[in-house]
Amino acid sequence: MIISDLNYLETSTEEVLGGNYNFKKNISSTVDTNITFDSKTNVDKDVNVDVAINAKANIKGNIADLQFDVEAVGDDSFTEVEASVLTTDGLSSIAGAMYSAVG
C-alpha cells in the first residue's frame, strides 16, 4: 500500500464491499473420567405369620365346586373370569365364563 492510498481511505465516504473470509479450526479434546460408586443396603424384615384353619364339613345332599386359575403375562394379554354361585336347600350351582386373549 502506498501513502496516497492511505490518504484516500482516510477521507473516503464510500461503502467498501466484498472480500473473502476463510479459516480453519482444529479442535482436540481429551476426557479422562474415573467414577467410583459404592452402595451398601441392609434390609431387615421380620414377618411372623400364624395361621390355623380348622374346618369341619358334614355335607349330606348336594355340592358344587369350582377351581380355576387366571393369569395374564406379557404385552397385550387379557384374562377375565365371571362367576355366579347359588346355593339353596335343594340346589348347589356354579356358573361361569372365562376369557383369555392375546393381541
Tab-separated table of C-alpha atoms in Angstrom:
chain	number	residue	atom	x	y	z
A	1	MET	CA	0.000	0.000	0.000
A	2	ILE	CA	1.296	3.418	-0.809
A	3	ILE	CA	0.830	6.565	1.232
A	4	SER	CA	-1.507	8.168	-1.300
A	5	ASP	CA	-3.891	5.169	-0.956
A	6	LEU	CA	-3.906	5.594	2.818
A	7	ASN	CA	-4.908	9.226	2.468
A	8	TYR	CA	-7.735	8.192	0.160
A	9	LEU	CA	-9.036	5.630	2.672
A	10	GLU	CA	-8.927	8.114	5.485
A	11	THR	CA	-11.043	10.623	3.633
A	12	SER	CA	-13.330	8.193	1.808
A	13	THR	CA	-17.071	8.178	2.489
A	14	GLU	CA	-17.769	5.349	0.081
A	15	GLU	CA	-19.028	1.951	1.290
A	16	VAL	CA	-16.499	-0.840	0.887
A	17	LEU	CA	-17.995	-4.254	-0.071
A	18	GLY	CA	-16.679	-7.683	-0.845
A	19	GLY	CA	-13.785	-9.745	0.367
A	20	ASN	CA	-13.313	-13.340	1.432
A	21	TYR	CA	-13.232	-14.820	4.892
A	22	ASN	CA	-11.715	-18.301	5.158
A	23	PHE	CA	-10.489	-20.025	8.277
A	24	LYS	CA	-9.605	-23.456	9.608
A	25	LYS	CA	-10.075	-24.627	13.144
A	26	ASN	CA	-8.822	-27.871	14.643
A	27	ILE	CA	-10.364	-28.958	17.914
A	28	SER	CA	-8.928	-31.704	20.033
A	29	SER	CA	-10.470	-32.833	23.303
A	30	THR	CA	-9.436	-35.474	25.784
A	31	VAL	CA	-11.683	-36.568	28.638
A	32	ASP	CA	-10.451	-38.819	31.400
A	33	THR	CA	-13.054	-39.949	33.906
A	34	ASN	CA	-12.855	-42.131	36.933
A	35	ILE	CA	-16.191	-42.828	38.597
A	36	THR	CA	-16.448	-44.851	41.770
A	37	PHE	CA	-19.841	-45.830	43.116
A	38	ASP	CA	-20.233	-47.667	46.389
A	39	SER	CA	-23.573	-48.562	47.884
A	40	LYS	CA	-24.484	-50.649	50.881
A	41	THR	CA	-28.083	-51.564	51.563
A	42	ASN	CA	-29.281	-53.516	54.547
A	43	VAL	CA	-32.890	-54.635	54.775
A	44	ASP	CA	-34.147	-56.444	57.830
A	45	LYS	CA	-37.718	-57.641	57.870
A	46	ASP	CA	-39.325	-59.911	60.426
A	47	VAL	CA	-42.617	-61.471	59.477
A	48	ASN	CA	-44.441	-63.761	61.832
A	49	VAL	CA	-47.487	-65.455	60.398
A	50	ASP	CA	-49.515	-67.867	62.478
A	51	VAL	CA	-52.450	-69.315	60.581
A	52	ALA	CA	-54.661	-72.018	61.941
A	53	ILE	CA	-57.612	-73.223	59.920
A	54	ASN	CA	-59.949	-75.755	61.382
A	55	ALA	CA	-62.780	-76.708	59.093
A	56	LYS	CA	-65.326	-79.426	59.504
A	57	ALA	CA	-67.840	-80.289	56.883
A	58	ASN	CA	-70.504	-82.889	57.094
A	59	ILE	CA	-72.459	-82.481	53.912
A	60	LYS	CA	-75.479	-84.528	53.092
A	61	GLY	CA	-77.158	-83.676	49.860
A	62	ASN	CA	-75.581	-81.752	47.010
A	63	ILE	CA	-72.367	-79.793	46.470
A	64	ALA	CA	-70.958	-77.641	43.692
A	65	ASP	CA	-67.263	-76.996	43.378
A	66	LEU	CA	-65.246	-74.751	41.055
A	67	GLN	CA	-61.499	-74.207	40.958
A	68	PHE	CA	-59.716	-72.001	38.463
A	69	ASP	CA	-56.556	-70.015	37.841
A	70	VAL	CA	-56.447	-66.843	35.789
A	71	GLU	CA	-53.119	-65.431	34.651
A	72	ALA	CA	-52.118	-62.752	32.115
A	73	VAL	CA	-48.419	-62.475	31.301
A	74	GLY	CA	-46.749	-60.287	28.679
A	75	ASP	CA	-47.751	-57.458	26.409
A	76	ASP	CA	-51.296	-57.173	25.123
A	77	SER	CA	-52.653	-60.094	27.154
A	78	PHE	CA	-56.015	-60.180	28.905
A	79	THR	CA	-57.895	-62.588	31.141
A	80	GLU	CA	-61.237	-62.302	32.856
A	81	VAL	CA	-63.464	-64.582	34.925
A	82	GLU	CA	-67.126	-64.093	35.620
A	83	ALA	CA	-68.695	-66.458	38.130
A	84	SER	CA	-72.040	-66.894	39.789
A	85	VAL	CA	-72.673	-69.150	42.780
A	86	LEU	CA	-76.133	-70.164	44.029
A	87	THR	CA	-76.727	-72.449	46.974
A	88	THR	CA	-80.151	-73.247	48.476
A	89	ASP	CA	-81.554	-76.156	50.443
A	90	GLY	CA	-82.191	-78.114	47.289
A	91	LEU	CA	-79.717	-76.641	44.806
A	92	SER	CA	-75.968	-76.045	44.533
A	93	SER	CA	-74.984	-74.285	41.321
A	94	ILE	CA	-71.924	-72.552	39.953
A	95	ALA	CA	-71.966	-70.888	36.545
A	96	GLY	CA	-69.095	-69.032	34.993
A	97	ALA	CA	-67.353	-67.783	31.912
A	98	MET	CA	-63.631	-67.441	31.405
A	99	TYR	CA	-61.936	-65.340	28.722
A	100	SER	CA	-58.343	-65.284	27.591
A	101	ALA	CA	-56.956	-63.222	24.718
A	102	VAL	CA	-53.621	-62.173	23.293
A	103	GLY	CA	-53.419	-59.181	20.953
